[in-house]
Amino acid sequence: MTFASRMTRTPRPFNPERGAEGAALFPMLAPELRGLMEGTAGCSPYLRGLMAVETGWIAAAMDDPEGALAGEFARLRATAPDERPTALRQGKRRVALLTALADLAGVWRLEQVTGALTDFGALATHLAMTACVGAEIRRGKLPGMTEDDIETAGGMVALAMGKMGAGELNYSSDIDLICLFDETKYSRDDYLDARASLIRATRKMCAMLSDITAEGYVFRTDLRLRPDSGVTPVCMPMEAAERYYESLGRTWERAAYIKAYPCAGDIEAGLGFLKTMAPFVWRKHLDFAAIQDAHDMRLAIRNHKGLHGPVCLPGHNMKLGRGGIREIEFFTQTRQLIAGGRDPDLRVRGTVPGLNVLAAKGWITPEVAQTLTDHYRAHREVEHRLQMVNDAQTHSLPTAPEEMTRIAMMMDMDQADFEADVRSRLAAVHELTEDFFAPDAPAKPCEQVAELDQQVVERWKTYPALRSARAVEIFNRLKPEILTKLTAAPKPEEALIAFDGFLAGLPAGVQLFSLFEANPQLVDLIVDIASTAQALARYLSRNAAVLDGVIGGSFFAPWPGREALIAELSARLEQEGDYERQLDTTRRWAKEWHFRVGVHLLRGLITAEEAGREYADLAAATLAGLFPAVQIEFARKHGPAPGRGAAVLGMGSLGACMQTATSDLDVIVIYDPLGVEESDGKRPLHVRTYFARLTQALVTAMTAPMAEGRLYEMDMRLRPSGNQGPVATSWDAFQAYQETEAWTWEHLALTRAAVVIGQPDLAADIETFRQTLIQRERSEGKVLRDVADMRARIRAAKTPASVWDVKAGDGRMQDIELFAQAAALMAGLPDRSVMAGLQAAQSLAWISPEVAAQIADFYRQLWQVQISSRLLGEGPINPDTIGSGGAGFLLRVCNAENMPQLEQRLLQGYVFATEQIESVLTARAEETPDEHSEGSP
């Protein structure tokens, strides 16, 4: 399509005489195009001058503006280095004129206009850089570099910052660059000479772009965004820049790097540098403290520029003033900084793309995104016209009324309509963004604080979380709301003491308090947790970052299932190149999901049985997601796993998919080398040693205390021969042991076993073997005598601490599980659940259907107490210390009216379950001459 066919508006000539002069230059053009030239020349002396110089080129460009732009870029690329200063200035004239006309006529939307200006800026920078670095190379001043290294500028790169980095360069903008070089391309002896040469080249490059000659200039260049620009050279080694940002980088520099992009020189080196910068820019936790940092920057800019106060259109700064472009950019970038560390999709460079992805991810509404996008585009169009008049780097509306008329006519609008439109948009932007940065509503004072123990409140100021002045400042804004919530709790003093314990356990406060301030609903959750579940509150104070997940958008969504969890963790680990970061990432990920299960149970969103399955899903997914990373790291030294590799057999509660918040992971590692004797790697190992060390690496990955804590404790005592056996067992040895040496209790344990990691064929073989082993014929009397012997050993080893100690003891969970496993073994039932085992006991005529149902109901009650107790505190429940909130939670989970009623249920249930189990054991465990207790099967 031609230029004329796409026109949607035409500027009105502010100066008719100058407009007519401009139109007269183009008798060859169609009337509508001459009208465009007339309006443009009548409004902009700068553009009228460009028309006079580039008449023939711009007239031809009207047939195909995009093709003309591409042709100009091609011409510039073909220009010899010594001709580039002049050629680039001619290119600037042509690009400036074409983009202005396309903008004024509505032929190109804003993004096309700024994109064309940005593309030219990147090309000009690259051509200037390679010309200047090439000259150094040809003179032999850049050691080790040849003609082949000119295109990559000898390892030097220019990072485009600000609007150029985002692809949003404005009409008369300067270009912000950070020039770096890859010092690894030079030997230690050549480093200083290379550094001096590249500094010279950088200065010459800037001169080529910014010096004003008879042909004009290309771009004003600004190198002040580099680290500590007052004392550092204009071109720095990347390693020095990295050290600066790691130790001294500030929030405004993090925000600046959102838009950073390599535009010239060694692009690959630039991309590598930005990858190393990602942890600095994108924090691993939600960073709500960035809101205050951004607000402080806004205030500093306003103070410096004197831009406080209400909007007054004459002289109003469309970029930095109230409701201006910078407000929208800060709003977008700050939200990206908050969540971009957790969600790479938010790491986009442009303002409009940033608003779109924030809306898509639920951080802002689609309506807010569209409104700010519309205002941003309108603001940028006004800014462009201010700059087009005289090619001035200005952002302020005119103070003279006639000049305001000029801008309105460039917009093809009446002045009154133009001013009303601008004023309305500025007010709308201010209203939307100001509430985010600095909510106007002050915190309500707490009128009922007198009900709370003031000594407890006073000691808060001594806690580690309130050591810094900034933490105190934020907390003081939150304090009235927190005290109000505590006062409104059913038991205010209990809630206060519980919250005090949570606050005392926090190692730091700025990030968390900023999170609370931006998300007030979290205060309700904290008070609820602190006054109800003390163990969960302690967990939260040690791992406060898990609250990120609460506001991540899907915290209260349905449970995704084990396979989805594995896929999510695997995807996250693929993004982390460093093994230690993979381990920390796994810990952060698992903690968030772990916390979610606890909160869902606490809030009554899931049942105790569902919580048990979810905790088990999470444990299995953590193992399955992390093990490939462990294997890859291990293979770096010792090669990939021989044969079919290793499988992890989950035992106990992991295999049965019923875990609590504090469950260990009972596992057996089985490997199948398929006859291979040694691994194939830099440091090969015999297969037995290989898999033993691989197992130890997995255990270390799961249990090692790191910056993000530990994942799970692992217990491998159920492996063949227990602690005397190897930590990893070969597939052949495992089968032989189970068939000829295993004790009855080991076969009972296999009734609950399930493969959680392993190649599909090996996993299938293990499961087939498990089922075959369970289904083999065996003596009922011997199995039950062995069970009776195990019950006696458990009874001797541990006495229940109280009625609330529901795990080990006669008639308690472990006792019922042992009985159900014995029934499953005798019935040849591969199902892993206690309920299925009780059904098997019924089918064997050990117990009646009524008894099976009663024991099953009682086991569910015991499980409800057990899983609740792990959120309420350490060890068995103590009704005297869990408080009213904890008691209410326990009673709701257990469907009981009061604690005495629940206690009575437990006491009666213990007696009933014990009587039924012992009745079966007594009646059916008669000794036979050829059998002995707890021997091999």
CSV table of N, CA and C in Angstrom, one decimal, residues 757-804:
chain,number,residue,atom,x,y,z
A,757,ILE,N,10.6,-42.7,41.0
A,757,ILE,CA,11.5,-42.2,40.0
A,757,ILE,C,12.0,-43.5,39.2
A,758,GLY,N,12.2,-43.4,38.0
A,758,GLY,CA,12.9,-44.5,37.2
A,758,GLY,C,12.4,-44.5,35.8
A,759,GLN,N,13.2,-45.1,34.9
A,759,GLN,CA,12.8,-45.3,33.6
A,759,GLN,C,11.6,-46.2,33.5
A,760,PRO,N,10.7,-45.9,32.6
A,760,PRO,CA,9.4,-46.7,32.6
A,760,PRO,C,9.5,-48.2,32.6
A,761,ASP,N,10.5,-48.7,31.9
A,761,ASP,CA,10.6,-50.2,31.8
A,761,ASP,C,11.1,-50.8,33.1
A,762,LEU,N,12.1,-50.1,33.7
A,762,LEU,CA,12.6,-50.6,35.0
A,762,LEU,C,11.5,-50.4,36.1
A,763,ALA,N,10.8,-49.3,36.1
A,763,ALA,CA,9.7,-49.1,37.1
A,763,ALA,C,8.6,-50.2,36.9
A,764,ALA,N,8.3,-50.5,35.7
A,764,ALA,CA,7.3,-51.5,35.4
A,764,ALA,C,7.7,-52.9,35.9
A,765,ASP,N,9.0,-53.2,35.7
A,765,ASP,CA,9.6,-54.5,36.2
A,765,ASP,C,9.5,-54.6,37.7
A,766,ILE,N,9.9,-53.5,38.4
A,766,ILE,CA,9.8,-53.5,39.8
A,766,ILE,C,8.4,-53.6,40.4
A,767,GLU,N,7.5,-53.0,39.8
A,767,GLU,CA,6.1,-53.1,40.2
A,767,GLU,C,5.5,-54.5,39.9
A,768,THR,N,5.9,-55.1,38.8
A,768,THR,CA,5.5,-56.5,38.5
A,768,THR,C,6.0,-57.4,39.5
A,769,PHE,N,7.3,-57.2,39.9
A,769,PHE,CA,7.9,-58.1,40.9
A,769,PHE,C,7.3,-57.9,42.2
A,770,ARG,N,7.0,-56.7,42.6
A,770,ARG,CA,6.3,-56.4,43.9
A,770,ARG,C,5.0,-57.1,44.0
A,771,GLN,N,4.2,-57.0,42.9
A,771,GLN,CA,2.9,-57.7,42.9
A,771,GLN,C,3.0,-59.2,43.0
A,772,THR,N,4.0,-59.7,42.2
A,772,THR,CA,4.2,-61.2,42.2
A,772,THR,C,4.6,-61.7,43.6
A,773,LEU,N,5.5,-60.9,44.2
A,773,LEU,CA,5.9,-61.3,45.5
A,773,LEU,C,4.8,-61.3,46.5
A,774,ILE,N,4.0,-60.2,46.5
A,774,ILE,CA,2.9,-60.1,47.4
A,774,ILE,C,1.9,-61.2,47.2
A,775,GLN,N,1.7,-61.7,46.0
A,775,GLN,CA,0.7,-62.6,45.7
A,775,GLN,C,1.1,-64.1,45.8
A,776,ARG,N,2.4,-64.3,46.2
A,776,ARG,CA,2.8,-65.7,46.4
A,776,ARG,C,2.1,-66.3,47.7
A,777,GLU,N,2.0,-67.6,47.7
A,777,GLU,CA,1.4,-68.2,48.9
A,777,GLU,C,2.4,-68.2,50.1
A,778,ARG,N,1.8,-68.0,51.3
A,778,ARG,CA,2.6,-68.0,52.5
A,778,ARG,C,1.7,-68.4,53.7
A,779,SER,N,2.4,-68.7,54.8
A,779,SER,CA,1.7,-69.2,55.9
A,779,SER,C,1.0,-68.1,56.7
A,780,GLU,N,-0.3,-68.2,56.9
A,780,GLU,CA,-1.0,-67.2,57.6
A,780,GLU,C,-0.5,-67.1,59.1
A,781,GLY,N,-0.3,-68.3,59.7
A,781,GLY,CA,0.1,-68.4,61.1
A,781,GLY,C,1.4,-67.7,61.3
A,782,LYS,N,2.3,-68.0,60.4
A,782,LYS,CA,3.7,-67.4,60.5
A,782,LYS,C,3.6,-65.8,60.4
A,783,VAL,N,2.9,-65.4,59.4
A,783,VAL,CA,2.8,-63.9,59.2
A,783,VAL,C,2.2,-63.2,60.4
A,784,LEU,N,1.1,-63.8,60.9
A,784,LEU,CA,0.5,-63.2,62.1
A,784,LEU,C,1.4,-63.3,63.3
A,785,ARG,N,2.1,-64.4,63.5
A,785,ARG,CA,3.0,-64.4,64.7
A,785,ARG,C,4.1,-63.4,64.5
A,786,ASP,N,4.6,-63.2,63.3
A,786,ASP,CA,5.6,-62.2,63.1
A,786,ASP,C,5.0,-60.8,63.4
A,787,VAL,N,3.8,-60.6,63.0
A,787,VAL,CA,3.1,-59.3,63.3
A,787,VAL,C,3.0,-59.1,64.8
A,788,ALA,N,2.6,-60.2,65.5
A,788,ALA,CA,2.5,-60.1,67.0
A,788,ALA,C,3.8,-59.8,67.6
A,789,ASP,N,4.9,-60.4,67.1
A,789,ASP,CA,6.2,-60.1,67.6
A,789,ASP,C,6.6,-58.6,67.3
A,790,MET,N,6.3,-58.1,66.1
A,790,MET,CA,6.6,-56.7,65.8
A,790,MET,C,5.8,-55.8,66.7
A,791,ARG,N,4.6,-56.1,67.0
A,791,ARG,CA,3.8,-55.2,67.9
A,791,ARG,C,4.4,-55.2,69.3
A,792,ALA,N,4.9,-56.3,69.8
A,792,ALA,CA,5.5,-56.4,71.1
A,792,ALA,C,6.8,-55.5,71.1
A,793,ARG,N,7.6,-55.6,70.0
A,793,ARG,CA,8.8,-54.8,70.0
A,793,ARG,C,8.5,-53.3,69.9
A,794,ILE,N,7.5,-52.9,69.2
A,794,ILE,CA,7.1,-51.5,69.1
A,794,ILE,C,6.6,-51.0,70.5
A,795,ARG,N,5.8,-51.9,71.2
A,795,ARG,CA,5.3,-51.6,72.5
A,795,ARG,C,6.4,-51.4,73.5
A,796,ALA,N,7.4,-52.2,73.4
A,796,ALA,CA,8.6,-52.1,74.3
A,796,ALA,C,9.4,-50.9,74.0
A,797,ALA,N,9.5,-50.5,72.8
A,797,ALA,CA,10.3,-49.4,72.4
A,797,ALA,C,9.8,-48.0,72.7
A,798,LYS,N,8.4,-47.9,72.6
A,798,LYS,CA,7.8,-46.6,72.7
A,798,LYS,C,6.5,-46.7,73.4
A,799,THR,N,6.3,-45.9,74.4
A,799,THR,CA,5.0,-45.7,75.1
A,799,THR,C,4.4,-44.4,74.7
A,800,PRO,N,3.1,-44.4,74.3
A,800,PRO,CA,2.5,-43.2,73.9
A,800,PRO,C,2.5,-42.1,75.0
A,801,ALA,N,2.8,-40.9,74.6
A,801,ALA,CA,3.0,-39.8,75.5
A,801,ALA,C,1.6,-39.4,76.2
A,802,SER,N,0.6,-39.6,75.4
A,802,SER,CA,-0.8,-39.2,75.9
A,802,SER,C,-1.8,-39.7,74.9
A,803,VAL,N,-3.0,-39.5,75.3
A,803,VAL,CA,-4.1,-39.9,74.4
A,803,VAL,C,-4.0,-39.3,73.0
A,804,TRP,N,-3.3,-38.1,72.9
A,804,TRP,CA,-3.2,-37.4,71.6
A,804,TRP,C,-2.0,-37.9,70.8
